[in-house]
mmCIF file of N, CA, C and O in Angstrom:
data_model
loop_
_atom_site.group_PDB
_atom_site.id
_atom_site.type_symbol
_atom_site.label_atom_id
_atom_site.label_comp_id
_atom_site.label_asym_id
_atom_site.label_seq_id
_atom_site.Cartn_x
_atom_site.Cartn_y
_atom_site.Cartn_z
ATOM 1 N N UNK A 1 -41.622 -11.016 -12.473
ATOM 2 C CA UNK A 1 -40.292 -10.875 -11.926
ATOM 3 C C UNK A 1 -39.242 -11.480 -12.872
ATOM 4 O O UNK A 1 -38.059 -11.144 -12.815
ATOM 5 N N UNK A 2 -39.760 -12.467 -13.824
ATOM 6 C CA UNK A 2 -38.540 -13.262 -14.557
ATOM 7 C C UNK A 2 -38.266 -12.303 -15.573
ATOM 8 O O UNK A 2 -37.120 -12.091 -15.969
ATOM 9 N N UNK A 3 -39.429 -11.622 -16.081
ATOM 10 C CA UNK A 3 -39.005 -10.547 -17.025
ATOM 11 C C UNK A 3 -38.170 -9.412 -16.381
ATOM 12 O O UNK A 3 -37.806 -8.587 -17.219
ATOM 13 N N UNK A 4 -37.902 -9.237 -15.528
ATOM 14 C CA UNK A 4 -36.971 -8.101 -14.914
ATOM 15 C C UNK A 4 -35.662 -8.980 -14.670
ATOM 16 O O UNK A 4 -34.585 -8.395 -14.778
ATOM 17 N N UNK A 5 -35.667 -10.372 -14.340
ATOM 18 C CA UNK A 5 -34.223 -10.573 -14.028
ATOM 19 C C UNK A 5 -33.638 -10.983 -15.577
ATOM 20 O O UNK A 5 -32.418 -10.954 -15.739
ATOM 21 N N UNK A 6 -34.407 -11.313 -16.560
ATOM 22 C CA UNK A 6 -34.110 -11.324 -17.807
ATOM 23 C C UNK A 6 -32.721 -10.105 -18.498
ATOM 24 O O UNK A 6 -31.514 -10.167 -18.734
ATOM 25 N N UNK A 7 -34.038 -8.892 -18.612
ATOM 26 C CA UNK A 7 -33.305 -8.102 -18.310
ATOM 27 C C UNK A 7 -31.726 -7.178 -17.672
ATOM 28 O O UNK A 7 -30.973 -6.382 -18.233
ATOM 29 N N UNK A 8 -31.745 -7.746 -16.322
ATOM 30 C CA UNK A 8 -31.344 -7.202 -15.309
ATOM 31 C C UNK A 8 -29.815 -7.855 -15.772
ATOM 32 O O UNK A 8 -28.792 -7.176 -15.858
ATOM 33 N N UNK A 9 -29.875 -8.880 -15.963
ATOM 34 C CA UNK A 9 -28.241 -9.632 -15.967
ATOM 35 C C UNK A 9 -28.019 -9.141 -17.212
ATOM 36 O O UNK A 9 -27.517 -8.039 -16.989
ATOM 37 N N UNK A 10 -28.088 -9.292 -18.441
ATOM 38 C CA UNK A 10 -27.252 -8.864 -19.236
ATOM 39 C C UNK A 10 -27.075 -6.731 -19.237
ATOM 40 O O UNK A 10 -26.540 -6.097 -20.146
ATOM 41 N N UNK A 11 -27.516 -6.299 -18.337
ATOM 42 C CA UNK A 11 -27.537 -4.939 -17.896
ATOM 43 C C UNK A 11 -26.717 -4.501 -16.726
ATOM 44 O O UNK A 11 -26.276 -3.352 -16.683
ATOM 45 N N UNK A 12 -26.440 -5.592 -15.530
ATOM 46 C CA UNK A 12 -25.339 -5.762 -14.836
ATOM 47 C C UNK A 12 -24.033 -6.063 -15.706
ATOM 48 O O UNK A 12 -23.054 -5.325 -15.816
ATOM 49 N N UNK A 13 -24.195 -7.066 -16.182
ATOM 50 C CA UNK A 13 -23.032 -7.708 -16.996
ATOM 51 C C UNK A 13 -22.363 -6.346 -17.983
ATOM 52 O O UNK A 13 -21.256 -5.809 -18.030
ATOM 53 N N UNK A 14 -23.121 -6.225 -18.402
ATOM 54 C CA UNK A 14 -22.446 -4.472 -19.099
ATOM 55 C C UNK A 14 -21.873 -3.514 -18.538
ATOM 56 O O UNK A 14 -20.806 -2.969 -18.821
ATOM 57 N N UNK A 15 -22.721 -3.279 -17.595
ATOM 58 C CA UNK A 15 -22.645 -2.152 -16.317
ATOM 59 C C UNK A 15 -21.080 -2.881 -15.873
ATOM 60 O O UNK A 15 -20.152 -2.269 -16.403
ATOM 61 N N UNK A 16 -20.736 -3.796 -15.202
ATOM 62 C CA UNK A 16 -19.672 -4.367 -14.563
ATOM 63 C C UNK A 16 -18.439 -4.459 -15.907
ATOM 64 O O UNK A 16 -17.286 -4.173 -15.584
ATOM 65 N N UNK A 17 -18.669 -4.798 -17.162
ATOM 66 C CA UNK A 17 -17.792 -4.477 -18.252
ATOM 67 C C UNK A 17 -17.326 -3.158 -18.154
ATOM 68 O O UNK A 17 -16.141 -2.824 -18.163
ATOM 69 N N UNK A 18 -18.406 -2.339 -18.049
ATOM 70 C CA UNK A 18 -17.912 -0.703 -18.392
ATOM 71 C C UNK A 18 -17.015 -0.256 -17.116
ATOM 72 O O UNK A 18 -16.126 0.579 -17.280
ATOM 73 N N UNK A 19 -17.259 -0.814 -15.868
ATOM 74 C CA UNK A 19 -16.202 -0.192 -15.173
ATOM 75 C C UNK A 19 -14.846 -0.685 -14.892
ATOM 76 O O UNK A 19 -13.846 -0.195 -14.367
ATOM 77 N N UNK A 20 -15.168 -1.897 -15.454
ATOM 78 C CA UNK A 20 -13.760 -2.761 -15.405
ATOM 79 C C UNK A 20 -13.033 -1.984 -16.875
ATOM 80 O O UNK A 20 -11.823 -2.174 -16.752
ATOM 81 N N UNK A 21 -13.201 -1.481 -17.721
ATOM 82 C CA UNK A 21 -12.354 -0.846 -18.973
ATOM 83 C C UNK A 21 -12.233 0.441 -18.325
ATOM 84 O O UNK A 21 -11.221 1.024 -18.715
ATOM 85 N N UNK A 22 -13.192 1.373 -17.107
ATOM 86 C CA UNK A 22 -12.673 2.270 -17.091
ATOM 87 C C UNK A 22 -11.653 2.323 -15.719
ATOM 88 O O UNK A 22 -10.984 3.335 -15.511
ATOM 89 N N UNK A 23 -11.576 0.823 -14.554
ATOM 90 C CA UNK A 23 -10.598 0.759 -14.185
ATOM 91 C C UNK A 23 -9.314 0.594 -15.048
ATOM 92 O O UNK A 23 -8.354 1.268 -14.673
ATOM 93 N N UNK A 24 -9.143 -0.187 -16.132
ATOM 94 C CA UNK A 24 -7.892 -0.446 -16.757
ATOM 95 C C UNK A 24 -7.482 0.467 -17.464
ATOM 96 O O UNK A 24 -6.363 0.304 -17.951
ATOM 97 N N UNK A 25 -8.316 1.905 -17.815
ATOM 98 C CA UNK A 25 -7.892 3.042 -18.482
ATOM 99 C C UNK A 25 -7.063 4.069 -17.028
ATOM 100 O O UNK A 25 -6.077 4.791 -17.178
ATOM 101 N N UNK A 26 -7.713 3.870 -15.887
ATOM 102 C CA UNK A 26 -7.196 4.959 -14.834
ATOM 103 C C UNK A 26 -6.266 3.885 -14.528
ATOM 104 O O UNK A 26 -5.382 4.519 -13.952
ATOM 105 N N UNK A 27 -5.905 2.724 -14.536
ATOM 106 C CA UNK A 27 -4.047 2.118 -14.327
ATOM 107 C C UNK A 27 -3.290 2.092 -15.100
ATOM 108 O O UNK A 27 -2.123 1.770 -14.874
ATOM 109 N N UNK A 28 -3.879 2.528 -16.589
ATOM 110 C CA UNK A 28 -2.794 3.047 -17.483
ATOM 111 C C UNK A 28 -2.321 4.178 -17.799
ATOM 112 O O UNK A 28 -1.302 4.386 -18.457
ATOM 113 N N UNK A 29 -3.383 5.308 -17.126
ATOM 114 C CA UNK A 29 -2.968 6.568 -17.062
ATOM 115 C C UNK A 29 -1.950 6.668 -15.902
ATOM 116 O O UNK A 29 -0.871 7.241 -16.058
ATOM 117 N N UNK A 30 -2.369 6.018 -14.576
ATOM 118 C CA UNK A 30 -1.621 6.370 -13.560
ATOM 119 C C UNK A 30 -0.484 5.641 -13.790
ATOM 120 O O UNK A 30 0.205 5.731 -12.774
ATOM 121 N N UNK A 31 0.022 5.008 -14.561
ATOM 122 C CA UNK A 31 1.291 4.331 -15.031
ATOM 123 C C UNK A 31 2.081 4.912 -15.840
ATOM 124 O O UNK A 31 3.302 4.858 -15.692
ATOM 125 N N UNK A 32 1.419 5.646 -16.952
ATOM 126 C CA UNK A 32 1.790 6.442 -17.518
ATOM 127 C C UNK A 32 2.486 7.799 -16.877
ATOM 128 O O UNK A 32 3.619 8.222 -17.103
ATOM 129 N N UNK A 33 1.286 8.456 -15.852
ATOM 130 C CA UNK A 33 2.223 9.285 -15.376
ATOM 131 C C UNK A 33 3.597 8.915 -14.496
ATOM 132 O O UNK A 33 4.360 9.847 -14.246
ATOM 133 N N UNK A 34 3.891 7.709 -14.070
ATOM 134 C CA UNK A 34 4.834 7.692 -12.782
ATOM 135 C C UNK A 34 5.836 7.612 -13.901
ATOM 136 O O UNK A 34 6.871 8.269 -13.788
ATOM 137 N N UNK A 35 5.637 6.886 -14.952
ATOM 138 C CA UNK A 35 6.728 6.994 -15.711
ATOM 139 C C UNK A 35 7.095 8.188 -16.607
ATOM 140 O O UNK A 35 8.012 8.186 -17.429
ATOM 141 N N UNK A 36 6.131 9.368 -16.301
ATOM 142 C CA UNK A 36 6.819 10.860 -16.968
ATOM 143 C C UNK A 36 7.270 11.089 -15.752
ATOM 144 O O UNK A 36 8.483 11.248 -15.890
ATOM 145 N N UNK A 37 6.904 11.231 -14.296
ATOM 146 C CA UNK A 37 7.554 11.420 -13.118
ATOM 147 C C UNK A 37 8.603 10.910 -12.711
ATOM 148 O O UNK A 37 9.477 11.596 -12.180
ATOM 149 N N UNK A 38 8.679 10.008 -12.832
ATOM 150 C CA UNK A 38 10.387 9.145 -12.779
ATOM 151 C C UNK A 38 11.255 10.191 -14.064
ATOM 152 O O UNK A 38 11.781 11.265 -13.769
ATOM 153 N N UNK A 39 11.254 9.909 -14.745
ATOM 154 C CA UNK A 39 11.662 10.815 -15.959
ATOM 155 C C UNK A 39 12.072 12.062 -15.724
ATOM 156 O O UNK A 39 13.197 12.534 -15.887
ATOM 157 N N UNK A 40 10.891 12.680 -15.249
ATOM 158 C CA UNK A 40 11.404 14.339 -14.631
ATOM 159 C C UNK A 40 12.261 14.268 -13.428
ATOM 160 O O UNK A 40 13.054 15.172 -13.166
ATOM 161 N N UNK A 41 12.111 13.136 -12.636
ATOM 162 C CA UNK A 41 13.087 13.238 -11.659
ATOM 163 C C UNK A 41 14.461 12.749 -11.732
ATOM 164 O O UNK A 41 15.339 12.838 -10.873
ATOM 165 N N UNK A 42 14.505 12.271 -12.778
ATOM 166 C CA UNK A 42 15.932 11.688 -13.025
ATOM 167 C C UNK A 42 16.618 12.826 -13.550
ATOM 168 O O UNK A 42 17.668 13.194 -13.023
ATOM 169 N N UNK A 43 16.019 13.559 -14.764
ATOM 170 C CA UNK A 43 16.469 14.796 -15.346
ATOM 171 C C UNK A 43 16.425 15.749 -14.801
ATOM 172 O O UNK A 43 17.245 16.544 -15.260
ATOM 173 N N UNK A 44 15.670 16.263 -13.725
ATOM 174 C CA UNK A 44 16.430 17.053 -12.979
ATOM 175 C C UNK A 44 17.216 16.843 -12.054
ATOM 176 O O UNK A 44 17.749 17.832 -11.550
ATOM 177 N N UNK A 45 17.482 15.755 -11.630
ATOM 178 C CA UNK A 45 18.593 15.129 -10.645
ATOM 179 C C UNK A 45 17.609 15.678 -9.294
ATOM 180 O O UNK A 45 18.310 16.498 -8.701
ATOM 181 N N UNK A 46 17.000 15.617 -8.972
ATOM 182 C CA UNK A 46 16.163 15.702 -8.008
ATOM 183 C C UNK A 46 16.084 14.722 -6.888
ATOM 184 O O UNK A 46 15.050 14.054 -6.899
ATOM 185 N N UNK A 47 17.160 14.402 -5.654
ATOM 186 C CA UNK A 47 16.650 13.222 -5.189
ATOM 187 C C UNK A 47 15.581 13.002 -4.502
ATOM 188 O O UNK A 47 15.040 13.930 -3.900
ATOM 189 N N UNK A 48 15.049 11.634 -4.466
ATOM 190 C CA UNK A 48 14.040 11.084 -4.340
ATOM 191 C C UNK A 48 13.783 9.830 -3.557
ATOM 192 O O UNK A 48 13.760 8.697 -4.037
ATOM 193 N N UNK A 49 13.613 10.119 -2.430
ATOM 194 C CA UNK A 49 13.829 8.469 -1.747
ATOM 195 C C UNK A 49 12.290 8.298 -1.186
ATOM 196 O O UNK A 49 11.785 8.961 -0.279
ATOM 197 N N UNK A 50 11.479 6.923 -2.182
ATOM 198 C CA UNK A 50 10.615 6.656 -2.002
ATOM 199 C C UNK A 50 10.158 5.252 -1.163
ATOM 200 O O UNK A 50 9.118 4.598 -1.079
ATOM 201 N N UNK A 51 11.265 5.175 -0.697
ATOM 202 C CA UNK A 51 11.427 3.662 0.015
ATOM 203 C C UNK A 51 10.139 3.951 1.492
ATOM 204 O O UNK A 51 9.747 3.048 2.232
ATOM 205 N N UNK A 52 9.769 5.224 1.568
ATOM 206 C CA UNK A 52 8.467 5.222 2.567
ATOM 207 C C UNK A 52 7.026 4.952 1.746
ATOM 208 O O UNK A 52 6.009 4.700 2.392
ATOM 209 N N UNK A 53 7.006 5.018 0.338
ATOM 210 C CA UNK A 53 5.831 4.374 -0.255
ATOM 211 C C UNK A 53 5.664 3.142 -0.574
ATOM 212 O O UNK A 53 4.528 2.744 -0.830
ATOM 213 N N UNK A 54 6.732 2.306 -0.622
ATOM 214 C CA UNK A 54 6.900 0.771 -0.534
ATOM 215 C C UNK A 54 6.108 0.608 0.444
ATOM 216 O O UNK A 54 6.012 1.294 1.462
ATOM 217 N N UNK A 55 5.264 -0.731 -0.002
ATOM 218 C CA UNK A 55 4.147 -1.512 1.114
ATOM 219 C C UNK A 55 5.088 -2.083 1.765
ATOM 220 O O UNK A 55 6.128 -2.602 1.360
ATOM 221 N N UNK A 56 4.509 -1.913 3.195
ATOM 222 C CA UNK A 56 4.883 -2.345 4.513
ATOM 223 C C UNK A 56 5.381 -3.858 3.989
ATOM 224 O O UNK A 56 6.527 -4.155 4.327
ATOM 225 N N UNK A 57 4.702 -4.764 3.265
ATOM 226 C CA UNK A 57 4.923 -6.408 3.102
ATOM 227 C C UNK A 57 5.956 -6.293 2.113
ATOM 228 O O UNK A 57 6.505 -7.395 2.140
ATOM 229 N N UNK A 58 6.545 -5.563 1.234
ATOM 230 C CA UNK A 58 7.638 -5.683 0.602
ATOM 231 C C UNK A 58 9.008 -4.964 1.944
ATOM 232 O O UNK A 58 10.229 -5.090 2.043
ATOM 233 N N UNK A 59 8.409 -4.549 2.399
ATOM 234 C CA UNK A 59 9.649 -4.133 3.635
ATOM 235 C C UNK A 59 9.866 -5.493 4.749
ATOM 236 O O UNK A 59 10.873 -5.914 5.318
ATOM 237 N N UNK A 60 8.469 -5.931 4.759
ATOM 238 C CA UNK A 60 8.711 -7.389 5.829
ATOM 239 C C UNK A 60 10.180 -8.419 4.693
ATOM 240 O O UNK A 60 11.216 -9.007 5.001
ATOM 241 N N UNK A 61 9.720 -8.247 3.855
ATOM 242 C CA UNK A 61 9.958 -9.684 2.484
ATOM 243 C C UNK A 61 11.467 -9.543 2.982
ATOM 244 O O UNK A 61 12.100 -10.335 3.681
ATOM 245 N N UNK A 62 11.922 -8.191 2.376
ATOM 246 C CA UNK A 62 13.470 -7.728 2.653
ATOM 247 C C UNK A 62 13.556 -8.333 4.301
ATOM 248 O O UNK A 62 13.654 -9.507 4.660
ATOM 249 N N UNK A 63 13.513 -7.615 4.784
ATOM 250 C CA UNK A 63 13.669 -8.066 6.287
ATOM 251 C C UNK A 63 13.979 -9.528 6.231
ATOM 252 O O UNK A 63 15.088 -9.803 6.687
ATOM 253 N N UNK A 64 13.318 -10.469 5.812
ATOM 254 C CA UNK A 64 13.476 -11.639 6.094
ATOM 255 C C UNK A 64 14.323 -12.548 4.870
ATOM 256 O O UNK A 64 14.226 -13.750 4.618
ATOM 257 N N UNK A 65 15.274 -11.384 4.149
ATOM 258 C CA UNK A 65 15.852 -11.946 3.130
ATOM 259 C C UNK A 65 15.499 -12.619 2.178
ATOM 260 O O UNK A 65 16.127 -13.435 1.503
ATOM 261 N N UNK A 66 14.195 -12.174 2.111
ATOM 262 C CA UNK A 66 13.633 -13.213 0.408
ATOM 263 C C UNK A 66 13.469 -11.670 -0.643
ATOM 264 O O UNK A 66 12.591 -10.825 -0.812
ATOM 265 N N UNK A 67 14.613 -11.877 -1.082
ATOM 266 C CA UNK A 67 14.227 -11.141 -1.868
ATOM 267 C C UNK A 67 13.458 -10.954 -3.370
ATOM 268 O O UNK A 67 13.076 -9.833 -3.707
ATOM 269 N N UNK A 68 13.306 -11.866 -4.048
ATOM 270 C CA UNK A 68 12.575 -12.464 -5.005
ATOM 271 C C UNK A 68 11.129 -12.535 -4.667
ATOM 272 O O UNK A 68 10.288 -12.655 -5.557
ATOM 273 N N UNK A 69 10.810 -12.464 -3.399
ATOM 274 C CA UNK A 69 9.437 -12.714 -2.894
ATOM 275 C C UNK A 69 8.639 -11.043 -2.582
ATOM 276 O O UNK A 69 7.492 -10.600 -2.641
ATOM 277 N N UNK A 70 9.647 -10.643 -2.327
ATOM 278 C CA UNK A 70 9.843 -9.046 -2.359
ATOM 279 C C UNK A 70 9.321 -7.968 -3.681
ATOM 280 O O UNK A 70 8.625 -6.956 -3.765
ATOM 281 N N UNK A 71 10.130 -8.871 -4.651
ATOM 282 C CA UNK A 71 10.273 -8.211 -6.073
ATOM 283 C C UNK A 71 8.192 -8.742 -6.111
ATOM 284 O O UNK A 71 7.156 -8.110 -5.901
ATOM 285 N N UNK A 72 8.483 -10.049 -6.458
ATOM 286 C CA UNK A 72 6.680 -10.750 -6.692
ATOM 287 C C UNK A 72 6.354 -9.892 -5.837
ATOM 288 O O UNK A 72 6.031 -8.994 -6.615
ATOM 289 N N UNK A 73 6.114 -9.281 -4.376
ATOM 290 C CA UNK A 73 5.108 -8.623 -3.214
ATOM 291 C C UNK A 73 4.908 -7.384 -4.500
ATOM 292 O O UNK A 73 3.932 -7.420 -5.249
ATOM 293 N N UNK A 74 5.856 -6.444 -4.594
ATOM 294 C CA UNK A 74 5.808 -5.104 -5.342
ATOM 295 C C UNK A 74 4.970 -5.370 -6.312
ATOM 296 O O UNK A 74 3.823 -4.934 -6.212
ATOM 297 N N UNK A 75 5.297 -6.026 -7.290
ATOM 298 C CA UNK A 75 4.786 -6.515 -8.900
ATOM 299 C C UNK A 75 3.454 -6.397 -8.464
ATOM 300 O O UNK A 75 2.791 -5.574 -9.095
ATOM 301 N N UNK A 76 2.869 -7.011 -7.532
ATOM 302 C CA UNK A 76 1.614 -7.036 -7.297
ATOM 303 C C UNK A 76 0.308 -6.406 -6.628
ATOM 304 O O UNK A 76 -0.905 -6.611 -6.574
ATOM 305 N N UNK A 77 1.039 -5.735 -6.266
ATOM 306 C CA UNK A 77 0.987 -4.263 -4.657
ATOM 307 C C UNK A 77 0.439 -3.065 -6.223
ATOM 308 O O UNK A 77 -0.722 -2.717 -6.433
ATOM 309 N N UNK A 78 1.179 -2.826 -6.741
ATOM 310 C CA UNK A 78 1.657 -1.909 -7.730
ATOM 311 C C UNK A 78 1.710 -1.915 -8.829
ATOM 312 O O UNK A 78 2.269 -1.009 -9.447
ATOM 313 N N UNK A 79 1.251 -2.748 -9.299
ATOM 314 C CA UNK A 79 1.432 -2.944 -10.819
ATOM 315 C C UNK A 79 2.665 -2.712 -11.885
ATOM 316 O O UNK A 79 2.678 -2.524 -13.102
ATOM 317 N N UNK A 80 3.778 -2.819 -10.803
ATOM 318 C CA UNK A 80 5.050 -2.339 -11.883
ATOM 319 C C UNK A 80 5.882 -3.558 -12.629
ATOM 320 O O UNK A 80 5.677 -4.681 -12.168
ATOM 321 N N UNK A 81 6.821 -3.440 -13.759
ATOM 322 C CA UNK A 81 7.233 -4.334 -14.215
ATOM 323 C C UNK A 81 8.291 -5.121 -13.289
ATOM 324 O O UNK A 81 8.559 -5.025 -12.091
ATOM 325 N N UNK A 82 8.723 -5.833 -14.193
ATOM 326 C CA UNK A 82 9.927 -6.924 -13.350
ATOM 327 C C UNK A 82 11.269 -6.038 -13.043
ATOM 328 O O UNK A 82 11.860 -6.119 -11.966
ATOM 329 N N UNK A 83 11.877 -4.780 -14.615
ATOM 330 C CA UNK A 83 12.683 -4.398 -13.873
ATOM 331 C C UNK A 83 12.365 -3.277 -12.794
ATOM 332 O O UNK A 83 12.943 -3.317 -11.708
ATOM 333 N N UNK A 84 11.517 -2.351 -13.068
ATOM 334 C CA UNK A 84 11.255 -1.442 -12.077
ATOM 335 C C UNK A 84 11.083 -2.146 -10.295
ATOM 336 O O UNK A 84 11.832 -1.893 -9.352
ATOM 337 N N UNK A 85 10.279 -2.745 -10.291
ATOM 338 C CA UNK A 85 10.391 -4.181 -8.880
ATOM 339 C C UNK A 85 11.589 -4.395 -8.583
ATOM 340 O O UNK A 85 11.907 -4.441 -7.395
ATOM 341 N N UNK A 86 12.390 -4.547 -9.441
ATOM 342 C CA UNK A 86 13.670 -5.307 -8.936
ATOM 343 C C UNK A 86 14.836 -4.140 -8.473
ATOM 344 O O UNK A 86 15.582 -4.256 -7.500
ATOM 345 N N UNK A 87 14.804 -3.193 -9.252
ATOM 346 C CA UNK A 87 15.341 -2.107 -8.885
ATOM 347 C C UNK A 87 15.109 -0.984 -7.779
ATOM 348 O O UNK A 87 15.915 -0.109 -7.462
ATOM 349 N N UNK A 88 13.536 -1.247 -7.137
ATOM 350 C CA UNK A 88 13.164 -1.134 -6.036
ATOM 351 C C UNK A 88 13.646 -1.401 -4.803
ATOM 352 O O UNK A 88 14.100 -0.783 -3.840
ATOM 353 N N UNK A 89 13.415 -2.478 -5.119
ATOM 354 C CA UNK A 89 13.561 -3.666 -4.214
ATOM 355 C C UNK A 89 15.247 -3.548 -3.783
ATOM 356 O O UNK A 89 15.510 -3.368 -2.594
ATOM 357 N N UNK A 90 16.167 -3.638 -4.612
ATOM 358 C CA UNK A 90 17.835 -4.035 -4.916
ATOM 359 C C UNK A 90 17.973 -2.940 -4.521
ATOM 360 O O UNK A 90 18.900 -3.107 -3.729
ATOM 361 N N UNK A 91 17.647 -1.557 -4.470
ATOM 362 C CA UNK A 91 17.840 0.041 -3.592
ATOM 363 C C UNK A 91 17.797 -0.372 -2.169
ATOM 364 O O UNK A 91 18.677 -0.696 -1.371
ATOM 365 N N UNK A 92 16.321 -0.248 -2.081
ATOM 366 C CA UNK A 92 15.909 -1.205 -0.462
ATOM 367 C C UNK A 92 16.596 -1.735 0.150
ATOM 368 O O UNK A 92 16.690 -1.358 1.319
ATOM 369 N N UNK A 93 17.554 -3.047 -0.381
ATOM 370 C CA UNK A 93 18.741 -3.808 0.081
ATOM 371 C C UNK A 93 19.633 -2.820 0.650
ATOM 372 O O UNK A 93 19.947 -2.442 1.778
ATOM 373 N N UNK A 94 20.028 -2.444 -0.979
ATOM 374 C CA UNK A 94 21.498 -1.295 -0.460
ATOM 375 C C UNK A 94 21.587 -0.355 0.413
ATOM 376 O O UNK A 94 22.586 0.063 0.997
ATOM 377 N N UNK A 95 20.393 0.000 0.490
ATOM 378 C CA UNK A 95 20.232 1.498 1.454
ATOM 379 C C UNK A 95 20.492 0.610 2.993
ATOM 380 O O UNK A 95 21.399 0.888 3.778
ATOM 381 N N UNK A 96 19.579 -0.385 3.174
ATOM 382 C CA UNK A 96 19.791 -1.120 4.483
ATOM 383 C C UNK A 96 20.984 -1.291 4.595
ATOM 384 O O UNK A 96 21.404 -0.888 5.680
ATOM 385 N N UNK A 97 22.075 -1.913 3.643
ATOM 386 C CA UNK A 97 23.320 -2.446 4.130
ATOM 387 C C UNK A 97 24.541 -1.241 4.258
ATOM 388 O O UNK A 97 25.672 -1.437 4.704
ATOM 389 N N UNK A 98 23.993 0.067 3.739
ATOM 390 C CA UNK A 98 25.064 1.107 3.904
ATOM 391 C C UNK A 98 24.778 1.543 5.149
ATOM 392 O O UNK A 98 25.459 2.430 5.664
#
C-alpha cells in the first residue's frame, strides 16, 4: 500500500496543478470576453442595464451605505478590477437616487 500512496500524491498533486491552470485559463478567457462585450456595447450604444447580474450582497452593501464594502463585495464575487467595481457600484448608487 505505501508503494501506491508513494505514487499517488505526487499524481494528485499534478492532477490538482493541471486543473487549477486550466481554471485560470477559463477566467481569463471569460474576462477577456466581457471586455470585447462591454466594448461592443458601448460602440453600438446599445443600452444595457446589468444592475440584475450584480450579486444580491453587493445590492445589500449599497443598501446599507457602505459603499467601499460594495466595491471589495464585487472585486471578489467577480473578479473585476478596482475601476470596473467602482463604476458598478457608483451606477447602482445613481440609478437608486434618480
Amino acid at each position: 500500500m505505501a508503494e501506491y500512496f508513494g505514487f499517488l500524491v505526487p499524481a494528485l498533486i499534478a492532477f490538482g496543478y493541471y486543473l487549477f491552470s486550466q481554471l485560470d485559463e477559463h477566467r481569463k478567457r471569460i474576462r477577456f470576453l466581457e471586455v470585447k462585450m462591454d466594448a461592443l456595447i458601448k460602440h453600438t450604444g446599445i443600452a444595457f442595464d446589468d444592475s440584475t447580474l450584480v450579486p444580491v450582497e453587493v445590492h445589500k452593501a449599497i443598501q446599507a451605505g457602505k459603499r467601499l464594502k460594495a466595491i471589495r463585495l464585487y472585486r471578489q464575487i467577480t473578479g473585476a478590477g478596482l475601476k470596473e467595481a467602482a463604476d458598478v457600484v457608483d451606477a447602482l448608487i445613481k440609478s437608486r437616487q434618480g
